[in-house]
Short mmCIF file of C-alpha atoms and ligand atoms in Angstrom, two decimals:
data_model
loop_
_atom_site.label_atom_id
_atom_site.label_comp_id
_atom_site.label_asym_id
_atom_site.label_seq_id
_atom_site.Cartn_x
_atom_site.Cartn_y
_atom_site.Cartn_z
CA MET A 28 -58.54 -261.45 -98.19
CA ASN A 29 -58.21 -261.41 -94.20
CA ARG A 30 -57.56 -264.69 -92.91
CA PRO A 31 -58.44 -265.51 -89.40
CA ALA A 32 -55.59 -264.98 -86.77
CA PRO A 33 -53.61 -268.22 -86.30
CA VAL A 34 -54.27 -270.29 -83.58
CA SER A 35 -50.29 -270.41 -82.59
CA ALA A 36 -50.72 -266.63 -81.94
CA ARG A 37 -52.74 -267.42 -79.00
CA LEU A 38 -49.75 -269.49 -77.49
CA PRO A 39 -46.19 -268.15 -76.17
CA GLU A 40 -43.10 -269.10 -77.70
CA PHE A 41 -42.22 -272.70 -77.33
CA THR A 42 -40.49 -272.90 -73.96
CA TRP A 43 -37.66 -274.97 -75.19
CA ASP A 44 -36.65 -272.92 -78.11
CA THR A 45 -35.87 -270.05 -75.92
CA LEU A 46 -33.02 -272.25 -74.63
CA ASP A 47 -31.35 -272.68 -77.98
CA ALA A 48 -28.29 -270.30 -77.41
CA ALA A 49 -27.60 -271.76 -73.86
CA ALA A 50 -27.69 -275.29 -75.57
CA ALA A 51 -25.42 -274.34 -78.44
CA LEU A 52 -22.88 -272.80 -75.53
CA ALA A 53 -23.14 -276.22 -73.34
CA ALA A 54 -22.64 -278.52 -76.53
CA ALA A 55 -19.20 -276.39 -77.29
CA HIS A 56 -17.74 -277.84 -73.85
CA PRO A 57 -14.78 -279.80 -74.84
CA GLU A 58 -16.35 -282.94 -73.02
CA GLY A 59 -19.78 -282.32 -74.59
CA MET A 60 -22.93 -281.21 -73.07
CA ILE A 61 -24.57 -282.82 -69.88
CA ASN A 62 -28.38 -282.42 -70.57
CA LEU A 63 -30.40 -281.79 -67.31
CA SER A 64 -32.95 -279.52 -69.30
CA MET A 65 -36.14 -281.34 -70.46
CA GLY A 66 -36.53 -284.61 -68.18
CA THR A 67 -36.95 -286.85 -70.94
CA PRO A 68 -36.08 -290.53 -69.96
CA VAL A 69 -32.78 -291.98 -70.93
CA ASP A 70 -33.00 -295.48 -69.65
CA PRO A 71 -34.27 -298.31 -71.83
CA VAL A 72 -37.75 -299.25 -72.16
CA PRO A 73 -38.25 -302.40 -70.10
CA GLN A 74 -38.15 -305.88 -71.72
CA VAL A 75 -41.53 -306.77 -70.44
CA ILE A 76 -43.11 -303.78 -72.16
CA ARG A 77 -41.23 -304.12 -75.36
CA GLN A 78 -42.23 -307.75 -75.66
CA ALA A 79 -45.95 -307.02 -75.15
CA LEU A 80 -45.77 -304.07 -77.83
CA ALA A 81 -43.95 -306.52 -80.15
CA ASP A 82 -46.69 -309.31 -79.64
CA ALA A 83 -49.45 -306.61 -80.57
CA SER A 84 -47.72 -305.30 -83.54
CA ASP A 85 -50.16 -307.17 -85.90
CA ALA A 86 -53.03 -304.43 -85.53
CA PRO A 87 -54.74 -303.96 -88.59
CA GLY A 88 -58.11 -302.70 -87.10
CA TYR A 89 -58.98 -299.58 -85.34
CA PRO A 90 -58.21 -299.53 -81.80
CA LEU A 91 -60.96 -298.78 -78.91
CA THR A 92 -60.73 -295.00 -77.70
CA ALA A 93 -62.10 -296.39 -74.44
CA GLY A 94 -59.25 -299.07 -74.28
CA THR A 95 -59.33 -302.73 -74.50
CA PRO A 96 -61.14 -304.38 -71.52
CA ALA A 97 -57.65 -305.66 -70.59
CA LEU A 98 -56.46 -302.28 -70.56
CA ARG A 99 -59.21 -300.75 -68.46
CA ALA A 100 -59.10 -303.39 -65.85
CA ALA A 101 -55.38 -302.77 -65.69
CA ILE A 102 -55.67 -299.07 -65.21
CA SER A 103 -58.57 -299.64 -62.64
CA ALA A 104 -56.30 -302.15 -60.64
CA TRP A 105 -53.47 -299.88 -60.69
CA VAL A 106 -55.55 -296.84 -59.71
CA ALA A 107 -57.02 -298.67 -56.88
CA ARG A 108 -53.32 -299.90 -55.68
CA ALA A 109 -51.36 -296.70 -56.26
CA CYS A 110 -53.91 -294.05 -55.63
CA GLY A 111 -55.65 -295.75 -52.72
CA ALA A 112 -58.97 -295.31 -54.55
CA GLY A 113 -61.94 -297.76 -53.97
CA VAL A 114 -61.96 -300.84 -56.44
CA ASP A 115 -64.67 -299.23 -58.50
CA GLY A 116 -67.04 -296.21 -58.79
CA PHE A 117 -64.56 -294.18 -61.02
CA GLY A 118 -64.22 -293.98 -64.74
CA VAL A 119 -60.94 -294.65 -66.69
CA LEU A 120 -59.91 -293.73 -70.11
CA PRO A 121 -56.54 -294.01 -71.99
CA SER A 122 -54.72 -291.02 -73.27
CA ILE A 123 -51.90 -290.33 -76.12
CA GLY A 124 -49.40 -289.64 -73.12
CA SER A 125 -50.67 -287.11 -70.79
CA LYS A 126 -49.55 -283.82 -72.48
CA GLU A 127 -52.33 -284.02 -75.06
CA LEU A 128 -55.04 -284.33 -72.58
CA VAL A 129 -53.62 -281.43 -70.42
CA ALA A 130 -53.62 -279.25 -73.41
CA TRP A 131 -57.04 -280.27 -74.62
CA LEU A 132 -58.88 -280.79 -71.40
CA PRO A 133 -60.52 -277.25 -71.13
CA THR A 134 -61.64 -277.60 -74.62
CA LEU A 135 -62.88 -281.12 -74.18
CA LEU A 136 -65.12 -279.93 -71.17
CA GLY A 137 -66.59 -277.16 -73.22
CA ILE A 138 -64.74 -274.45 -71.32
CA GLY A 139 -64.44 -271.19 -73.54
CA PRO A 140 -64.32 -267.36 -73.45
CA GLY A 141 -65.46 -265.96 -70.20
CA ASP A 142 -64.41 -268.92 -68.21
CA VAL A 143 -61.51 -269.29 -65.68
CA VAL A 144 -59.10 -271.81 -65.46
CA VAL A 145 -56.68 -271.78 -62.15
CA VAL A 146 -53.40 -272.98 -62.33
CA PRO A 147 -50.59 -273.22 -59.77
CA SER A 148 -48.29 -270.12 -59.37
CA ILE A 149 -45.38 -271.86 -60.63
CA CYS A 150 -46.30 -274.75 -63.07
CA TYR A 151 -45.93 -276.79 -66.11
CA PRO A 152 -46.73 -274.36 -68.87
CA THR A 153 -49.25 -276.55 -70.75
CA TYR A 154 -52.08 -275.94 -68.13
CA GLU A 155 -51.99 -272.36 -69.36
CA ASP A 156 -51.62 -273.39 -73.09
CA GLY A 157 -54.80 -275.55 -72.72
CA ALA A 158 -56.83 -272.71 -71.48
CA ARG A 159 -55.47 -270.31 -74.15
CA LEU A 160 -56.39 -273.03 -76.65
CA ALA A 161 -59.99 -272.94 -75.25
CA GLY A 162 -60.03 -269.20 -75.26
CA ALA A 163 -60.34 -269.23 -71.65
CA THR A 164 -58.82 -266.66 -68.74
CA THR A 165 -56.12 -268.27 -66.68
CA VAL A 166 -55.52 -267.37 -63.20
CA ARG A 167 -52.40 -268.18 -61.52
CA THR A 168 -52.41 -268.73 -57.76
CA ASP A 169 -51.92 -271.31 -54.99
CA SER A 170 -54.38 -269.92 -52.69
CA LEU A 171 -58.15 -270.20 -54.01
CA THR A 172 -58.96 -267.44 -51.56
CA ALA A 173 -57.30 -264.92 -54.20
CA VAL A 174 -59.94 -265.97 -56.68
CA GLY A 175 -62.64 -263.42 -56.66
CA PRO A 176 -66.05 -264.61 -55.71
CA THR A 177 -67.67 -263.75 -59.12
CA SER A 178 -65.16 -265.35 -61.41
CA ARG A 179 -66.53 -268.20 -63.59
CA VAL A 180 -63.96 -270.72 -62.46
CA ARG A 181 -64.60 -274.01 -64.29
CA LEU A 182 -61.32 -275.95 -63.72
CA VAL A 183 -58.57 -275.99 -61.09
CA TRP A 184 -55.25 -277.74 -61.78
CA VAL A 185 -53.21 -279.21 -59.09
CA ASN A 186 -50.15 -280.92 -59.58
CA SER A 187 -48.53 -282.96 -56.48
CA PRO A 188 -45.54 -283.85 -56.92
CA GLY A 189 -45.23 -280.48 -58.70
CA ASN A 190 -43.20 -279.87 -61.80
CA PRO A 191 -40.74 -277.95 -61.51
CA THR A 192 -40.82 -277.55 -57.70
CA GLY A 193 -41.09 -281.06 -56.65
CA GLN A 194 -43.56 -279.79 -53.79
CA VAL A 195 -45.83 -282.41 -52.36
CA LEU A 196 -49.44 -280.93 -51.30
CA PRO A 197 -50.64 -282.54 -48.18
CA ALA A 198 -54.18 -284.29 -48.20
CA THR A 199 -55.58 -281.43 -46.14
CA HIS A 200 -54.71 -279.04 -48.84
CA LEU A 201 -55.89 -281.02 -51.79
CA ARG A 202 -59.23 -281.71 -49.65
CA LYS A 203 -59.81 -277.95 -49.32
CA VAL A 204 -59.49 -277.52 -53.12
CA VAL A 205 -61.84 -280.43 -53.89
CA ASP A 206 -64.49 -278.83 -51.58
CA TRP A 207 -63.91 -275.55 -52.90
CA ALA A 208 -64.47 -276.63 -56.37
CA ARG A 209 -67.46 -278.88 -55.83
CA GLU A 210 -69.23 -275.74 -53.93
CA ARG A 211 -68.71 -273.82 -57.26
CA GLY A 212 -69.49 -276.79 -59.54
CA ALA A 213 -65.88 -276.67 -60.97
CA VAL A 214 -63.60 -279.59 -61.94
CA VAL A 215 -60.37 -280.36 -60.15
CA ALA A 216 -57.62 -281.88 -62.55
CA SER A 217 -55.02 -283.20 -60.62
CA ASP A 218 -51.87 -284.02 -62.73
CA GLU A 219 -50.29 -287.09 -60.73
CA CYS A 220 -47.59 -287.81 -63.28
CA TYR A 221 -44.95 -287.95 -60.75
CA LEU A 222 -47.01 -289.74 -57.97
CA PRO A 223 -44.69 -292.80 -58.04
CA LEU A 224 -41.47 -290.59 -57.34
CA GLY A 225 -41.80 -289.70 -53.68
CA TRP A 226 -38.45 -289.13 -51.97
CA SER A 227 -38.72 -287.49 -48.61
CA ALA A 228 -42.47 -287.00 -48.65
CA GLU A 229 -45.35 -289.46 -49.62
CA PRO A 230 -47.34 -287.97 -52.36
CA VAL A 231 -51.09 -288.28 -52.21
CA SER A 232 -53.75 -288.78 -55.23
CA VAL A 233 -56.98 -286.96 -55.44
CA LEU A 234 -58.58 -289.82 -55.60
CA SER A 235 -57.63 -291.11 -52.22
CA PRO A 236 -60.51 -291.09 -49.58
CA GLU A 237 -58.80 -288.60 -47.55
CA VAL A 238 -58.92 -286.30 -50.46
CA CYS A 239 -62.06 -286.87 -52.17
CA GLY A 240 -63.98 -288.46 -49.28
CA GLY A 241 -64.86 -291.58 -51.31
CA SER A 242 -66.93 -289.77 -53.99
CA TYR A 243 -65.18 -289.14 -57.29
CA ASP A 244 -67.50 -286.12 -58.28
CA ASN A 245 -65.72 -283.39 -60.05
CA VAL A 246 -62.23 -284.85 -59.73
CA LEU A 247 -59.99 -286.12 -62.49
CA ALA A 248 -56.48 -287.65 -62.05
CA LEU A 249 -54.16 -287.46 -64.73
CA HIS A 250 -51.43 -290.20 -64.94
CA SER A 251 -48.38 -290.85 -67.34
CA LEU A 252 -46.37 -293.82 -68.06
CA SER A 253 -43.58 -291.70 -69.51
CA LYS A 254 -41.51 -291.39 -66.19
CA ARG A 255 -42.52 -294.37 -64.22
CA SER A 256 -42.03 -296.97 -67.09
CA ASN A 257 -39.56 -294.97 -69.51
CA LEU A 258 -42.39 -294.79 -72.18
CA ALA A 259 -42.38 -291.02 -73.01
CA GLY A 260 -41.72 -292.36 -76.61
CA TYR A 261 -44.89 -294.60 -76.57
CA ARG A 262 -47.23 -291.79 -75.65
CA ALA A 263 -49.00 -293.65 -73.02
CA GLY A 264 -51.22 -292.09 -70.38
CA PHE A 265 -54.47 -292.35 -68.83
CA VAL A 266 -57.41 -290.35 -66.86
CA ALA A 267 -59.42 -291.64 -63.87
CA GLY A 268 -61.95 -290.15 -62.04
CA ASP A 269 -65.56 -288.59 -62.00
CA PRO A 270 -67.61 -291.37 -64.20
CA ALA A 271 -69.74 -288.78 -65.78
CA LEU A 272 -66.75 -286.50 -66.69
CA VAL A 273 -64.79 -289.46 -68.08
CA ALA A 274 -67.74 -290.67 -70.10
CA GLU A 275 -68.12 -287.12 -71.66
CA LEU A 276 -64.42 -287.28 -72.47
CA LEU A 277 -64.83 -290.40 -74.22
CA LYS A 278 -67.76 -289.46 -76.17
CA VAL A 279 -65.83 -286.34 -77.61
CA ARG A 280 -62.61 -288.25 -78.10
CA LYS A 281 -64.40 -290.91 -80.13
CA HIS A 282 -65.47 -288.33 -82.55
CA ALA A 283 -61.98 -286.68 -82.53
CA GLY A 284 -60.01 -289.67 -83.24
CA MET A 285 -57.95 -289.25 -79.92
CA ILE A 286 -57.17 -292.85 -79.76
CA VAL A 287 -54.24 -294.81 -78.16
CA PRO A 288 -52.64 -297.16 -80.68
CA ALA A 289 -53.35 -300.94 -80.23
CA PRO A 290 -49.75 -301.98 -79.59
CA VAL A 291 -49.44 -299.25 -77.08
CA GLN A 292 -52.49 -300.20 -75.33
CA ALA A 293 -50.97 -303.76 -74.91
CA ALA A 294 -47.89 -302.34 -73.81
CA MET A 295 -49.70 -300.37 -71.24
CA VAL A 296 -51.26 -303.38 -69.79
CA ALA A 297 -47.70 -304.95 -69.46
CA ALA A 298 -46.27 -302.00 -67.69
CA LEU A 299 -49.23 -301.27 -65.32
CA GLN A 300 -49.20 -304.92 -64.39
CA ASP A 301 -45.42 -304.98 -63.47
CA GLU A 302 -44.11 -302.94 -60.48
CA ARG A 303 -40.67 -304.54 -60.48
CA HIS A 304 -39.40 -302.41 -63.40
CA ALA A 305 -40.83 -299.10 -61.74
CA ASP A 306 -39.17 -299.92 -58.56
CA GLU A 307 -35.86 -300.27 -60.32
CA GLN A 308 -36.43 -297.16 -62.37
CA ARG A 309 -37.12 -295.25 -59.20
CA GLU A 310 -33.98 -296.54 -57.57
CA ARG A 311 -31.76 -295.34 -60.51
CA TYR A 312 -33.57 -291.96 -59.88
CA ARG A 313 -33.03 -291.82 -56.33
CA ALA A 314 -29.25 -292.29 -56.63
CA ARG A 315 -29.00 -289.59 -59.49
CA ARG A 316 -31.00 -287.36 -57.45
CA GLU A 317 -28.55 -287.81 -54.32
CA ALA A 318 -25.45 -287.26 -56.47
CA LEU A 319 -27.04 -284.12 -58.00
CA TYR A 320 -28.19 -282.66 -54.69
CA LEU A 321 -24.71 -283.11 -53.38
CA ALA A 322 -23.05 -281.82 -56.22
CA PHE A 323 -25.18 -278.58 -56.53
CA THR A 324 -25.34 -277.77 -52.76
CA ALA A 325 -21.45 -278.27 -52.59
CA ALA A 326 -21.36 -275.53 -55.56
CA GLY A 327 -23.36 -273.09 -53.55
CA PHE A 328 -26.99 -273.63 -54.91
CA THR A 329 -29.98 -273.77 -52.47
CA VAL A 330 -32.38 -276.44 -53.33
CA GLU A 331 -35.94 -275.95 -52.46
CA HIS A 332 -38.77 -278.32 -52.16
CA SER A 333 -37.87 -280.96 -54.33
CA GLU A 334 -39.13 -283.68 -51.92
CA ALA A 335 -40.69 -285.70 -54.62
CA GLY A 336 -40.62 -285.82 -58.60
CA LEU A 337 -38.13 -285.86 -61.07
CA TYR A 338 -36.48 -282.42 -60.73
CA LEU A 339 -34.22 -280.49 -58.32
CA TRP A 340 -35.51 -276.79 -58.15
CA MET A 341 -32.78 -274.45 -56.92
CA THR A 342 -31.53 -271.03 -56.87
CA ARG A 343 -28.39 -268.92 -56.63
CA GLY A 344 -30.21 -265.85 -55.67
CA GLU A 345 -29.79 -264.34 -59.20
CA ASP A 346 -31.80 -264.02 -62.45
CA CYS A 347 -32.30 -267.48 -63.86
CA TRP A 348 -30.66 -266.68 -67.29
CA THR A 349 -27.41 -265.81 -65.54
CA THR A 350 -27.39 -269.16 -63.89
CA VAL A 351 -28.46 -270.66 -67.16
CA ASP A 352 -25.41 -269.13 -68.76
CA TRP A 353 -22.96 -270.00 -66.05
CA LEU A 354 -24.13 -273.57 -66.13
CA ALA A 355 -23.97 -273.76 -70.07
CA ARG A 356 -20.28 -272.35 -69.89
CA ARG A 357 -19.60 -275.59 -67.92
CA GLY A 358 -21.34 -277.66 -70.36
CA ILE A 359 -24.50 -278.38 -68.21
CA LEU A 360 -27.77 -277.29 -69.59
CA VAL A 361 -30.80 -276.85 -67.29
CA ALA A 362 -34.29 -275.28 -67.71
CA ALA A 363 -34.87 -271.63 -66.77
CA GLY A 364 -37.13 -271.13 -63.81
CA VAL A 365 -39.20 -268.56 -65.63
CA PHE A 366 -40.54 -271.05 -68.00
CA TYR A 367 -42.91 -271.97 -65.29
CA GLY A 368 -44.11 -268.74 -64.33
CA PRO A 369 -42.79 -265.27 -63.04
CA GLY A 370 -42.31 -266.84 -59.60
CA GLY A 371 -39.53 -268.80 -61.08
CA ALA A 372 -37.41 -266.04 -62.37
CA GLN A 373 -34.50 -266.60 -60.02
CA HIS A 374 -34.42 -270.55 -60.12
CA VAL A 375 -33.35 -273.08 -62.39
CA ARG A 376 -34.86 -276.73 -62.86
CA VAL A 377 -32.41 -279.76 -62.90
CA ALA A 378 -33.99 -282.90 -64.16
CA LEU A 379 -32.83 -286.41 -62.95
CA THR A 380 -32.91 -287.83 -66.51
CA GLU A 381 -29.27 -288.18 -67.53
CA SER A 382 -26.93 -291.10 -67.66
CA ASN A 383 -25.15 -292.18 -64.64
CA GLU A 384 -21.96 -291.33 -66.41
CA HIS A 385 -22.83 -287.78 -66.90
CA VAL A 386 -24.36 -287.41 -63.49
CA ALA A 387 -21.17 -288.29 -61.94
CA ALA A 388 -19.18 -285.79 -64.06
CA VAL A 389 -21.55 -282.86 -62.88
CA ALA A 390 -19.56 -282.11 -59.48
CA GLY A 391 -16.44 -281.73 -61.56
CA ARG A 392 -17.91 -279.24 -64.21
CA LEU A 393 -19.29 -277.42 -61.38
CA ALA A 394 -15.84 -276.88 -60.03
CA GLU A 395 -14.53 -275.66 -63.24
CA SER A 396 -13.38 -271.86 -63.00
C1 LIG B 2 -46.40 -282.01 -64.81
C2 LIG B 2 -46.42 -282.75 -66.13
N1 LIG B 2 -47.55 -282.97 -66.63
C3 LIG B 2 -47.59 -283.85 -67.81
C4 LIG B 2 -46.47 -283.97 -68.57
C5 LIG B 2 -46.61 -284.84 -69.76
O1 LIG B 2 -46.11 -286.01 -69.84
P1 LIG B 2 -46.44 -287.02 -71.10
O2 LIG B 2 -47.30 -286.36 -72.15
O3 LIG B 2 -45.13 -287.59 -71.33
O4 LIG B 2 -47.41 -287.98 -70.16
C6 LIG B 2 -45.25 -283.65 -68.21
C7 LIG B 2 -43.96 -283.85 -68.79
O5 LIG B 2 -42.95 -283.53 -68.53
C8 LIG B 2 -45.10 -282.91 -66.81
O6 LIG B 2 -44.10 -282.42 -66.33
#
């Protein structure tokens, strides 16, 4: 009997698996590995959030896919405050972290074979994975003029501050993308999970009036509490934007059981209502960024963009795997730039998510012969 081709055959090899050999090499360093590869938060979950999770642990009933009224209000208030959106007019919906929504958005929007999803030239791999899961075609470009007039573009991803480059897109650029998409009836999905981490540039949300013109038509902003609030382990994200699109996502997600657990919903309310822990976390990353920036540039690396977000994007003007290997021999693990597209073949990505102790040891490791 012929079985249908497995869905996994549509997807590339899982990015992080290709780093296994370098990880083994780095782990063999006598003083252990300094892991600057994945960008997984290492600092504790703030107490105010843990308390809210614990207080909500008696949760025998099914949670609401739409989110509790308290969570919906907390998301709306945060979006108005942090994204500069109006106080209402946009829809909101919690997601189980933002990665699942990135991966399933094309499918949830009914995008399929023959449709085109535009992704940035160097970007988070899940945008393309999501298009592949839906059977759609991906076009990788930063310039919409490069997209042919006849192509069936249904979705355009933007990501500012960007992973892996740390690039911030100005409001004028985002505005052009939104206008272009609206003229064609396409949706702009703006992945804003690093919005709170601006260093030398101020990131702008697609929901700000400068970009969307005060109308949320055709725009969706995806947000995550993983980095802002050290909640990667809780899986806490949300989407805000076009009320009709958000209502449609809710309808489908209710059927599909894509529900944020009740204790996590309560924890999200506490996280969104508290800016203090987010400010403290940002300052931790700022200090680590400065130390890593100095260490790598002193060792001859050129840092590009990186004006915001959780990473330093850098090159030594050689193939990224040569750099990955050179660093792994010094016990430092980084992400290979090619993970994010062919344009990253000579870069590596350095995450700011290591302990202060390990970050302080980087300069010494780089000086090893
Ligand atoms: C650009 C981008 N979007 C989305 C995500 C997913 O984050 P999460 O699922 O933790 O919300 C990440 C994670 O690193 C990311 O870099």
